[in-house]
Amino acid sequence: MKFNGRSEVPVETSQIKQIAGRAGRYRTAAQATEMSGNVSSSPDAKTSNMSPDVSPAQTLGLVTTLDRSGLSVIQKAMTSQADPIMSAGIFPPDSVLISFAAYFPPSTPFSYILIRLHNTSLLNPRFHLCILKEHLKIADAIEPVKNLTISDRIIFCAAPATVKDKDDPMIPVLRELAECVANNSGGNILDIRGLKLELLEMEVNLGSRMFLEKLEALHKALVLYLWLSYRFAGVFNTQAMAFYIKTLVEEKIQTVLSRRTFTKRIEKQKSAISTDFANIKRHHSESENQDSRKLGAYLSDHGRSEKGLSSTDFQIAFNIPDQIKGSRSRHGTQSRSSLDLVASLRGQKTVQEAVKGEASP
């Protein structure tokens, strides 16, 4: 299952296969080449995930799930055929966007240019333009930043950033990073005010979900910074430090998740114990009520009172076997609870006293 922004929906077969397929591609081309001992500069060696000397068994990946209940879903998806792709999603190349933007005044919002291009494009039925939802949100987020070229805005719109609403914490980070590019300076990671690095010094707060959300937002911002550092290397020049901080954030998130999981497991066990205790208490209460009704019916039918009842009366009223003394009856708990009830009616404290009391006149 995955959250699509509105509700939990099943993961499609094609997506499961795409995710599972990465299990067999856990090495880079450079690592595979080093393992084989054959360093090749051919295009095939650079793009291949496995060198000629590496057997398929060495790159075999295993796929599993966190919960046993999801394993059958994975197994079924891996043995079934995915739905055929009817059309391929494409996006206009940068050169087309730049040429199209030249027809508009310089002050035209970039999001409007994207919408116009999307609406006026004519495509073959085998293709469709990719949804511009995220591109438009990012374009609007960095629109106030001046001195950005169309090429710069195109790069930012393709960045791995998600903007959910106008209050999303990613918006100020995007604008600040865009200002660094526009000014061609200020890209040191320690100078980015939108990166809440002080979270690394805070104690883990398991009771606050907001703390985990802030850590996740910081991690997303760091991923964005690293992505931009490959496109604007002269501006964002503290890549090594960003990788180190990203590792610290991931360790912090892992600590929070592991502790929260343990806490939830303990709470779940406590809840299960409380439920079992409540069920036992309810069952005991129902058993006592049933015994009371049996005793009342017996006394009413025979015109007797609860005082002076003999063991024979007990056996008739509750169907207690003769072997109740010194051994367990097949009715077990119900028989003992019945005797407890009668013992309490006679002013006695225990089952043994109730049975023993039949000898007294």
mmCIF file of C-alpha atoms in Angstrom:
data_model
loop_
_atom_site.group_PDB
_atom_site.id
_atom_site.type_symbol
_atom_site.label_atom_id
_atom_site.label_comp_id
_atom_site.label_asym_id
_atom_site.label_seq_id
_atom_site.Cartn_x
_atom_site.Cartn_y
_atom_site.Cartn_z
ATOM 1 C CA MET A 1 0.000 0.000 0.000
ATOM 2 C CA LYS A 2 1.061 3.581 -0.597
ATOM 3 C CA PHE A 3 -0.378 7.011 0.149
ATOM 4 C CA ASN A 4 -1.262 8.863 -3.060
ATOM 5 C CA GLY A 5 -1.923 12.181 -1.359
ATOM 6 C CA ARG A 6 -5.540 11.393 -0.589
ATOM 7 C CA SER A 7 -5.810 7.791 0.608
ATOM 8 C CA GLU A 8 -4.016 4.441 0.877
ATOM 9 C CA VAL A 9 -4.026 2.571 -2.465
ATOM 10 C CA PRO A 10 -2.408 -0.710 -3.588
ATOM 11 C CA VAL A 11 0.949 -0.471 -5.349
ATOM 12 C CA GLU A 12 0.597 -1.391 -9.014
ATOM 13 C CA THR A 13 2.339 -4.448 -10.451
ATOM 14 C CA SER A 14 4.525 -2.341 -12.716
ATOM 15 C CA GLN A 15 5.678 -0.234 -9.767
ATOM 16 C CA ILE A 16 6.430 -3.323 -7.660
ATOM 17 C CA LYS A 17 8.549 -4.761 -10.461
ATOM 18 C CA GLN A 18 10.366 -1.483 -10.948
ATOM 19 C CA ILE A 19 11.179 -1.212 -7.234
ATOM 20 C CA ALA A 20 12.104 -4.892 -6.939
ATOM 21 C CA GLY A 21 14.304 -4.661 -10.022
ATOM 22 C CA ARG A 22 16.695 -2.381 -8.168
ATOM 23 C CA ALA A 23 17.616 -5.253 -5.850
ATOM 24 C CA GLY A 24 19.796 -6.653 -8.631
ATOM 25 C CA ARG A 25 21.469 -3.316 -9.349
ATOM 26 C CA TYR A 26 23.118 -2.566 -6.046
ATOM 27 C CA ARG A 27 26.554 -1.852 -7.586
ATOM 28 C CA THR A 28 27.650 1.047 -9.709
ATOM 29 C CA ALA A 29 29.451 0.480 -12.994
ATOM 30 C CA ALA A 30 32.730 1.552 -11.374
ATOM 31 C CA GLN A 31 32.360 -0.952 -8.526
ATOM 32 C CA ALA A 32 31.517 -3.780 -10.905
ATOM 33 C CA THR A 33 34.549 -2.932 -13.035
ATOM 34 C CA GLU A 34 36.860 -2.859 -10.018
ATOM 35 C CA MET A 35 35.619 -6.263 -8.862
ATOM 36 C CA SER A 36 36.311 -7.801 -12.245
ATOM 37 C CA GLY A 37 39.783 -6.262 -12.478
ATOM 38 C CA ASN A 38 39.122 -5.156 -16.035
ATOM 39 C CA VAL A 39 38.997 -1.377 -16.338
ATOM 40 C CA SER A 40 37.409 -0.483 -19.650
ATOM 41 C CA SER A 41 36.696 2.908 -21.114
ATOM 42 C CA SER A 42 34.141 1.671 -23.620
ATOM 43 C CA PRO A 43 30.616 3.122 -23.479
ATOM 44 C CA ASP A 44 29.222 -0.325 -22.726
ATOM 45 C CA ALA A 45 31.435 -0.668 -19.652
ATOM 46 C CA LYS A 46 30.344 2.697 -18.342
ATOM 47 C CA THR A 47 26.658 2.112 -18.787
ATOM 48 C CA SER A 48 26.543 -1.572 -17.913
ATOM 49 C CA ASN A 49 25.749 -2.599 -14.384
ATOM 50 C CA MET A 50 27.751 -5.815 -14.610
ATOM 51 C CA SER A 51 31.180 -6.448 -16.115
ATOM 52 C CA PRO A 52 31.782 -9.502 -18.361
ATOM 53 C CA ASP A 53 33.636 -11.355 -15.580
ATOM 54 C CA VAL A 54 30.808 -10.977 -13.054
ATOM 55 C CA SER A 55 28.319 -13.829 -13.130
ATOM 56 C CA PRO A 56 24.573 -13.206 -12.842
ATOM 57 C CA ALA A 57 24.583 -15.029 -9.497
ATOM 58 C CA GLN A 58 26.806 -12.285 -8.027
ATOM 59 C CA THR A 59 24.278 -9.632 -8.929
ATOM 60 C CA LEU A 60 21.198 -11.602 -7.905
ATOM 61 C CA GLY A 61 19.023 -9.508 -5.611
ATOM 62 C CA LEU A 62 16.440 -10.682 -3.096
ATOM 63 C CA VAL A 63 13.159 -8.898 -2.484
ATOM 64 C CA THR A 64 11.097 -9.164 0.680
ATOM 65 C CA THR A 65 8.699 -7.168 2.844
ATOM 66 C CA LEU A 66 8.705 -5.868 6.397
ATOM 67 C CA ASP A 67 5.449 -7.666 7.209
ATOM 68 C CA ARG A 68 4.675 -11.280 6.333
ATOM 69 C CA SER A 69 1.211 -10.256 5.131
ATOM 70 C CA GLY A 70 2.713 -8.286 2.244
ATOM 71 C CA LEU A 71 4.976 -11.065 0.973
ATOM 72 C CA SER A 72 2.207 -12.835 -0.944
ATOM 73 C CA VAL A 73 1.416 -9.579 -2.763
ATOM 74 C CA ILE A 74 5.043 -9.267 -3.886
ATOM 75 C CA GLN A 75 5.203 -12.896 -5.002
ATOM 76 C CA LYS A 76 2.009 -12.565 -7.032
ATOM 77 C CA ALA A 77 3.163 -9.323 -8.664
ATOM 78 C CA MET A 78 6.563 -10.765 -9.639
ATOM 79 C CA THR A 79 4.937 -13.712 -11.431
ATOM 80 C CA SER A 80 2.245 -11.703 -13.236
ATOM 81 C CA GLN A 81 2.377 -9.505 -16.309
ATOM 82 C CA ALA A 82 2.129 -5.752 -15.909
ATOM 83 C CA ASP A 83 -0.509 -3.837 -17.851
ATOM 84 C CA PRO A 84 0.759 -2.676 -21.256
ATOM 85 C CA ILE A 85 1.823 0.963 -21.532
ATOM 86 C CA MET A 86 -0.489 2.651 -24.007
ATOM 87 C CA SER A 87 1.407 5.950 -24.233
ATOM 88 C CA ALA A 88 4.742 7.343 -23.094
ATOM 89 C CA GLY A 89 5.016 10.478 -21.022
ATOM 90 C CA ILE A 90 7.407 13.116 -22.315
ATOM 91 C CA PHE A 91 8.429 16.627 -21.370
ATOM 92 C CA PRO A 92 9.610 19.358 -23.753
ATOM 93 C CA PRO A 93 13.424 19.624 -23.932
ATOM 94 C CA ASP A 94 15.107 22.709 -22.538
ATOM 95 C CA SER A 95 15.783 24.153 -25.972
ATOM 96 C CA VAL A 96 12.073 24.082 -26.826
ATOM 97 C CA LEU A 97 11.148 25.755 -23.540
ATOM 98 C CA ILE A 98 13.745 28.482 -23.993
ATOM 99 C CA SER A 99 12.602 29.182 -27.558
ATOM 100 C CA PHE A 100 8.940 29.214 -26.555
ATOM 101 C CA ALA A 101 9.607 31.540 -23.586
ATOM 102 C CA ALA A 102 11.227 34.049 -25.962
ATOM 103 C CA TYR A 103 7.776 34.850 -27.375
ATOM 104 C CA PHE A 104 6.606 36.268 -24.025
ATOM 105 C CA PRO A 105 7.565 39.471 -22.226
ATOM 106 C CA PRO A 106 10.408 39.085 -19.669
ATOM 107 C CA SER A 107 8.019 39.673 -16.753
ATOM 108 C CA THR A 108 5.732 36.772 -17.727
ATOM 109 C CA PRO A 109 5.515 34.175 -14.916
ATOM 110 C CA PHE A 110 7.319 31.003 -15.878
ATOM 111 C CA SER A 111 4.383 28.878 -14.692
ATOM 112 C CA TYR A 112 2.150 30.616 -17.247
ATOM 113 C CA ILE A 113 4.649 29.822 -20.015
ATOM 114 C CA LEU A 114 4.587 26.148 -19.024
ATOM 115 C CA ILE A 115 0.778 26.062 -19.053
ATOM 116 C CA ARG A 116 0.607 27.704 -22.479
ATOM 117 C CA LEU A 117 3.120 25.247 -23.918
ATOM 118 C CA HIS A 118 1.212 22.325 -22.429
ATOM 119 C CA ASN A 119 -2.111 23.506 -23.867
ATOM 120 C CA THR A 120 -0.844 24.278 -27.366
ATOM 121 C CA SER A 121 1.277 21.168 -27.940
ATOM 122 C CA LEU A 122 0.148 18.623 -30.538
ATOM 123 C CA LEU A 123 1.295 15.080 -29.885
ATOM 124 C CA ASN A 124 1.044 11.661 -31.441
ATOM 125 C CA PRO A 125 -1.470 9.403 -29.588
ATOM 126 C CA ARG A 126 1.455 7.246 -28.472
ATOM 127 C CA PHE A 127 2.758 10.122 -26.320
ATOM 128 C CA HIS A 128 1.425 12.516 -23.701
ATOM 129 C CA LEU A 129 2.907 15.458 -21.837
ATOM 130 C CA CYS A 130 3.821 14.744 -18.243
ATOM 131 C CA ILE A 131 1.720 16.391 -15.577
ATOM 132 C CA LEU A 132 3.049 19.844 -14.713
ATOM 133 C CA LYS A 133 1.664 19.942 -11.181
ATOM 134 C CA GLU A 134 4.996 19.901 -9.332
ATOM 135 C CA HIS A 135 6.718 22.026 -11.965
ATOM 136 C CA LEU A 136 4.093 24.731 -11.632
ATOM 137 C CA LYS A 137 4.307 24.794 -7.831
ATOM 138 C CA ILE A 138 8.092 25.115 -7.893
ATOM 139 C CA ALA A 139 7.901 27.745 -10.639
ATOM 140 C CA ASP A 140 5.497 29.817 -8.542
ATOM 141 C CA ALA A 141 7.637 29.339 -5.421
ATOM 142 C CA ILE A 142 10.761 30.848 -7.030
ATOM 143 C CA GLU A 143 8.931 33.404 -9.197
ATOM 144 C CA PRO A 144 9.713 36.333 -6.828
ATOM 145 C CA VAL A 145 13.470 35.681 -7.232
ATOM 146 C CA LYS A 146 14.960 38.100 -9.772
ATOM 147 C CA ASN A 147 17.924 37.639 -12.134
ATOM 148 C CA LEU A 148 17.171 33.969 -12.762
ATOM 149 C CA THR A 149 17.479 32.913 -16.393
ATOM 150 C CA ILE A 150 14.967 30.642 -18.105
ATOM 151 C CA SER A 151 17.564 27.867 -18.005
ATOM 152 C CA ASP A 152 17.936 28.317 -14.233
ATOM 153 C CA ARG A 153 14.178 28.127 -13.731
ATOM 154 C CA ILE A 154 13.968 24.995 -15.877
ATOM 155 C CA ILE A 155 16.597 23.311 -13.703
ATOM 156 C CA PHE A 156 14.807 24.254 -10.475
ATOM 157 C CA CYS A 157 11.471 22.980 -11.819
ATOM 158 C CA ALA A 158 13.090 19.590 -12.462
ATOM 159 C CA ALA A 159 14.612 19.439 -8.966
ATOM 160 C CA PRO A 160 13.594 16.664 -6.502
ATOM 161 C CA ALA A 161 11.388 18.923 -4.404
ATOM 162 C CA THR A 162 7.736 18.619 -3.453
ATOM 163 C CA VAL A 163 5.560 21.596 -2.570
ATOM 164 C CA LYS A 164 2.251 20.592 -1.006
ATOM 165 C CA ASP A 165 0.767 23.991 -0.182
ATOM 166 C CA LYS A 166 1.676 27.627 0.342
ATOM 167 C CA ASP A 167 2.881 26.916 3.892
ATOM 168 C CA ASP A 168 5.196 24.071 2.899
ATOM 169 C CA PRO A 169 8.634 24.449 4.575
ATOM 170 C CA MET A 170 10.263 23.628 1.225
ATOM 171 C CA ILE A 171 9.191 26.981 -0.276
ATOM 172 C CA PRO A 172 11.584 29.212 1.728
ATOM 173 C CA VAL A 173 14.416 26.736 1.068
ATOM 174 C CA LEU A 174 13.734 26.814 -2.677
ATOM 175 C CA ARG A 175 13.680 30.614 -2.723
ATOM 176 C CA GLU A 176 16.862 30.905 -0.706
ATOM 177 C CA LEU A 177 18.709 28.454 -2.943
ATOM 178 C CA ALA A 178 17.376 30.233 -6.028
ATOM 179 C CA GLU A 179 18.665 33.549 -4.646
ATOM 180 C CA CYS A 180 22.100 31.976 -4.258
ATOM 181 C CA VAL A 181 22.050 31.018 -7.931
ATOM 182 C CA ALA A 182 20.754 34.432 -8.978
ATOM 183 C CA ASN A 183 23.518 36.193 -6.989
ATOM 184 C CA ASN A 184 26.116 33.517 -7.850
ATOM 185 C CA SER A 185 27.203 33.425 -4.196
ATOM 186 C CA GLY A 186 26.163 32.455 -0.668
ATOM 187 C CA GLY A 187 25.862 28.746 -1.354
ATOM 188 C CA ASN A 188 27.713 27.524 1.745
ATOM 189 C CA ILE A 189 25.447 25.025 3.457
ATOM 190 C CA LEU A 190 26.041 26.611 6.865
ATOM 191 C CA ASP A 191 24.749 29.934 5.518
ATOM 192 C CA ILE A 192 21.405 28.557 4.289
ATOM 193 C CA ARG A 193 18.931 29.779 6.908
ATOM 194 C CA GLY A 194 16.166 27.486 5.671
ATOM 195 C CA LEU A 195 18.146 24.410 6.702
ATOM 196 C CA LYS A 196 17.205 23.814 10.341
ATOM 197 C CA LEU A 197 20.514 22.239 11.343
ATOM 198 C CA GLU A 198 19.799 22.914 15.006
ATOM 199 C CA LEU A 199 17.554 19.820 14.958
ATOM 200 C CA LEU A 200 20.696 17.698 15.146
ATOM 201 C CA GLU A 201 21.447 19.101 18.601
ATOM 202 C CA MET A 202 17.951 18.550 19.981
ATOM 203 C CA GLU A 203 17.028 15.563 22.115
ATOM 204 C CA VAL A 204 14.850 12.908 20.493
ATOM 205 C CA ASN A 205 11.221 13.641 21.334
ATOM 206 C CA LEU A 206 9.159 10.498 20.832
ATOM 207 C CA GLY A 207 5.945 12.146 21.945
ATOM 208 C CA SER A 208 6.024 14.752 19.189
ATOM 209 C CA ARG A 209 5.308 13.749 15.619
ATOM 210 C CA MET A 210 6.268 17.289 14.616
ATOM 211 C CA PHE A 211 9.891 16.533 15.521
ATOM 212 C CA LEU A 212 10.016 13.645 13.049
ATOM 213 C CA GLU A 213 8.347 15.746 10.353
ATOM 214 C CA LYS A 214 10.957 18.474 10.819
ATOM 215 C CA LEU A 215 13.748 15.929 10.463
ATOM 216 C CA GLU A 216 12.183 14.614 7.260
ATOM 217 C CA ALA A 217 11.837 18.166 5.905
ATOM 218 C CA LEU A 218 15.510 18.808 6.669
ATOM 219 C CA HIS A 219 16.496 15.602 4.878
ATOM 220 C CA LYS A 220 14.508 16.621 1.782
ATOM 221 C CA ALA A 221 16.164 20.035 1.812
ATOM 222 C CA LEU A 222 19.612 18.433 2.004
ATOM 223 C CA VAL A 223 18.783 16.145 -0.930
ATOM 224 C CA LEU A 224 17.744 19.234 -2.898
ATOM 225 C CA TYR A 225 20.986 21.019 -1.983
ATOM 226 C CA LEU A 226 23.075 18.045 -3.116
ATOM 227 C CA TRP A 227 21.112 17.742 -6.362
ATOM 228 C CA LEU A 228 21.699 21.423 -7.134
ATOM 229 C CA SER A 229 25.380 21.136 -6.198
ATOM 230 C CA TYR A 230 25.911 18.991 -9.302
ATOM 231 C CA ARG A 231 24.217 21.618 -11.515
ATOM 232 C CA PHE A 232 25.651 24.745 -9.876
ATOM 233 C CA ALA A 233 28.979 23.493 -8.529
ATOM 234 C CA GLY A 234 30.438 26.989 -8.318
ATOM 235 C CA VAL A 235 27.625 28.192 -6.044
ATOM 236 C CA PHE A 236 26.918 25.221 -3.797
ATOM 237 C CA ASN A 237 30.521 24.299 -3.045
ATOM 238 C CA THR A 238 30.145 22.502 0.315
ATOM 239 C CA GLN A 239 28.964 19.177 -1.072
ATOM 240 C CA ALA A 240 31.139 17.004 1.191
ATOM 241 C CA MET A 241 29.786 18.711 4.304
ATOM 242 C CA ALA A 242 26.236 18.324 2.977
ATOM 243 C CA PHE A 243 26.741 14.577 2.589
ATOM 244 C CA TYR A 244 28.027 14.350 6.161
ATOM 245 C CA ILE A 245 25.084 16.324 7.557
ATOM 246 C CA LYS A 246 22.686 14.177 5.520
ATOM 247 C CA THR A 247 24.167 11.060 7.158
ATOM 248 C CA LEU A 248 23.660 12.561 10.625
ATOM 249 C CA VAL A 249 20.043 13.381 9.825
ATOM 250 C CA GLU A 250 19.406 9.851 8.560
ATOM 251 C CA GLU A 251 20.855 8.403 11.776
ATOM 252 C CA LYS A 252 18.637 10.724 13.802
ATOM 253 C CA ILE A 253 15.554 9.680 11.842
ATOM 254 C CA GLN A 254 16.453 6.009 12.258
ATOM 255 C CA THR A 255 16.791 6.488 16.011
ATOM 256 C CA VAL A 256 13.384 8.151 16.235
ATOM 257 C CA LEU A 257 11.689 5.488 14.122
ATOM 258 C CA SER A 258 13.241 2.580 16.011
ATOM 259 C CA ARG A 259 12.242 3.998 19.386
ATOM 260 C CA ARG A 260 8.744 4.887 18.206
ATOM 261 C CA THR A 261 8.305 1.373 16.789
ATOM 262 C CA PHE A 262 9.410 -0.188 20.097
ATOM 263 C CA THR A 263 7.108 2.128 22.064
ATOM 264 C CA LYS A 264 4.157 1.347 19.803
ATOM 265 C CA ARG A 265 4.856 -2.393 20.151
ATOM 266 C CA ILE A 266 4.787 -2.112 23.950
ATOM 267 C CA GLU A 267 1.580 -0.072 23.825
ATOM 268 C CA LYS A 268 0.029 -2.655 21.517
ATOM 269 C CA GLN A 269 0.948 -5.453 23.920
ATOM 270 C CA LYS A 270 -0.512 -3.515 26.849
ATOM 271 C CA SER A 271 -3.688 -2.924 24.883
ATOM 272 C CA ALA A 272 -3.951 -6.637 24.044
ATOM 273 C CA ILE A 273 -3.478 -7.573 27.706
ATOM 274 C CA SER A 274 -6.134 -5.062 28.774
ATOM 275 C CA THR A 275 -8.523 -6.457 26.177
ATOM 276 C CA ASP A 276 -7.910 -10.035 27.338
ATOM 277 C CA PHE A 277 -8.434 -9.028 30.959
ATOM 278 C CA ALA A 278 -11.681 -7.269 30.082
ATOM 279 C CA ASN A 279 -12.888 -10.343 28.160
ATOM 280 C CA ILE A 280 -12.019 -12.627 31.096
ATOM 281 C CA LYS A 281 -13.798 -10.302 33.507
ATOM 282 C CA ARG A 282 -16.859 -10.145 31.263
ATOM 283 C CA HIS A 283 -16.890 -13.934 30.852
ATOM 284 C CA HIS A 284 -16.604 -14.398 34.635
ATOM 285 C CA SER A 285 -19.451 -11.959 35.199
ATOM 286 C CA GLU A 286 -21.633 -13.749 32.664
ATOM 287 C CA SER A 287 -20.803 -17.072 34.307
ATOM 288 C CA GLU A 288 -21.792 -15.767 37.734
ATOM 289 C CA ASN A 289 -25.045 -14.352 36.352
ATOM 290 C CA GLN A 290 -25.799 -17.704 34.762
ATOM 291 C CA ASP A 291 -25.097 -19.495 38.054
ATOM 292 C CA SER A 292 -27.365 -17.081 39.893
ATOM 293 C CA ARG A 293 -30.173 -17.767 37.462
ATOM 294 C CA LYS A 294 -29.701 -21.532 37.843
ATOM 295 C CA LEU A 295 -29.758 -21.309 41.635
ATOM 296 C CA GLY A 296 -32.789 -19.024 41.615
ATOM 297 C CA ALA A 297 -34.661 -21.351 39.279
ATOM 298 C CA TYR A 298 -33.837 -24.396 41.450
ATOM 299 C CA LEU A 299 -34.910 -22.717 44.670
ATOM 300 C CA SER A 300 -38.093 -21.475 43.057
ATOM 301 C CA ASP A 301 -39.000 -24.873 41.620
ATOM 302 C CA HIS A 302 -38.420 -26.681 44.917
ATOM 303 C CA GLY A 303 -39.679 -24.033 47.310
ATOM 304 C CA ARG A 304 -36.346 -24.012 49.096
ATOM 305 C CA SER A 305 -34.122 -21.246 50.506
ATOM 306 C CA GLU A 306 -30.361 -20.952 50.041
ATOM 307 C CA LYS A 307 -29.703 -21.835 53.673
ATOM 308 C CA GLY A 308 -29.183 -25.467 54.521
ATOM 309 C CA LEU A 309 -28.514 -26.683 50.981
ATOM 310 C CA SER A 310 -26.696 -30.012 50.785
ATOM 311 C CA SER A 311 -24.115 -31.137 48.222
ATOM 312 C CA THR A 312 -26.861 -33.081 46.453
ATOM 313 C CA ASP A 313 -28.789 -29.845 46.019
ATOM 314 C CA PHE A 314 -25.687 -28.254 44.531
ATOM 315 C CA GLN A 315 -25.234 -31.103 42.071
ATOM 316 C CA ILE A 316 -28.862 -30.985 40.943
ATOM 317 C CA ALA A 317 -28.896 -27.182 40.556
ATOM 318 C CA PHE A 318 -25.595 -26.888 38.659
ATOM 319 C CA ASN A 319 -25.152 -30.367 37.146
ATOM 320 C CA ILE A 320 -21.953 -30.861 39.152
ATOM 321 C CA PRO A 321 -20.481 -34.396 38.779
ATOM 322 C CA ASP A 322 -19.955 -36.548 41.835
ATOM 323 C CA GLN A 323 -16.169 -36.362 41.313
ATOM 324 C CA ILE A 324 -16.094 -32.639 42.126
ATOM 325 C CA LYS A 325 -14.473 -33.377 45.460
ATOM 326 C CA GLY A 326 -10.700 -33.641 45.134
ATOM 327 C CA SER A 327 -10.680 -33.605 41.311
ATOM 328 C CA ARG A 328 -11.455 -31.268 38.418
ATOM 329 C CA SER A 329 -14.812 -31.606 36.743
ATOM 330 C CA ARG A 330 -15.176 -31.269 33.012
ATOM 331 C CA HIS A 331 -16.936 -27.977 33.691
ATOM 332 C CA GLY A 332 -13.790 -26.677 35.438
ATOM 333 C CA THR A 333 -14.065 -22.962 36.088
ATOM 334 C CA GLN A 334 -17.843 -22.824 35.829
ATOM 335 C CA SER A 335 -18.240 -25.526 38.533
ATOM 336 C CA ARG A 336 -15.851 -23.749 40.899
ATOM 337 C CA SER A 337 -17.490 -20.407 40.316
ATOM 338 C CA SER A 338 -20.862 -22.013 41.053
ATOM 339 C CA LEU A 339 -19.621 -23.315 44.380
ATOM 340 C CA ASP A 340 -18.070 -19.926 45.132
ATOM 341 C CA LEU A 341 -21.461 -18.323 44.606
ATOM 342 C CA VAL A 342 -23.258 -20.773 46.887
ATOM 343 C CA ALA A 343 -20.473 -20.462 49.469
ATOM 344 C CA SER A 344 -20.974 -16.719 49.529
ATOM 345 C CA LEU A 345 -24.739 -17.212 49.961
ATOM 346 C CA ARG A 346 -24.083 -19.399 52.998
ATOM 347 C CA GLY A 347 -21.624 -16.929 54.491
ATOM 348 C CA GLN A 348 -18.576 -19.106 53.766
ATOM 349 C CA LYS A 349 -15.312 -17.901 52.162
ATOM 350 C CA THR A 350 -13.949 -20.666 49.973
ATOM 351 C CA VAL A 351 -15.066 -23.509 47.735
ATOM 352 C CA GLN A 352 -13.413 -25.997 50.048
ATOM 353 C CA GLU A 353 -15.461 -24.657 52.960
ATOM 354 C CA ALA A 354 -18.622 -24.834 50.879
ATOM 355 C CA VAL A 355 -18.053 -28.506 50.106
ATOM 356 C CA LYS A 356 -16.892 -29.173 53.650
ATOM 357 C CA GLY A 357 -19.967 -27.387 54.985
ATOM 358 C CA GLU A 358 -22.299 -30.131 53.791
ATOM 359 C CA ALA A 359 -21.063 -32.302 56.687
ATOM 360 C CA SER A 360 -22.257 -29.810 59.259
ATOM 361 C CA PRO A 361 -25.924 -29.895 60.261
#
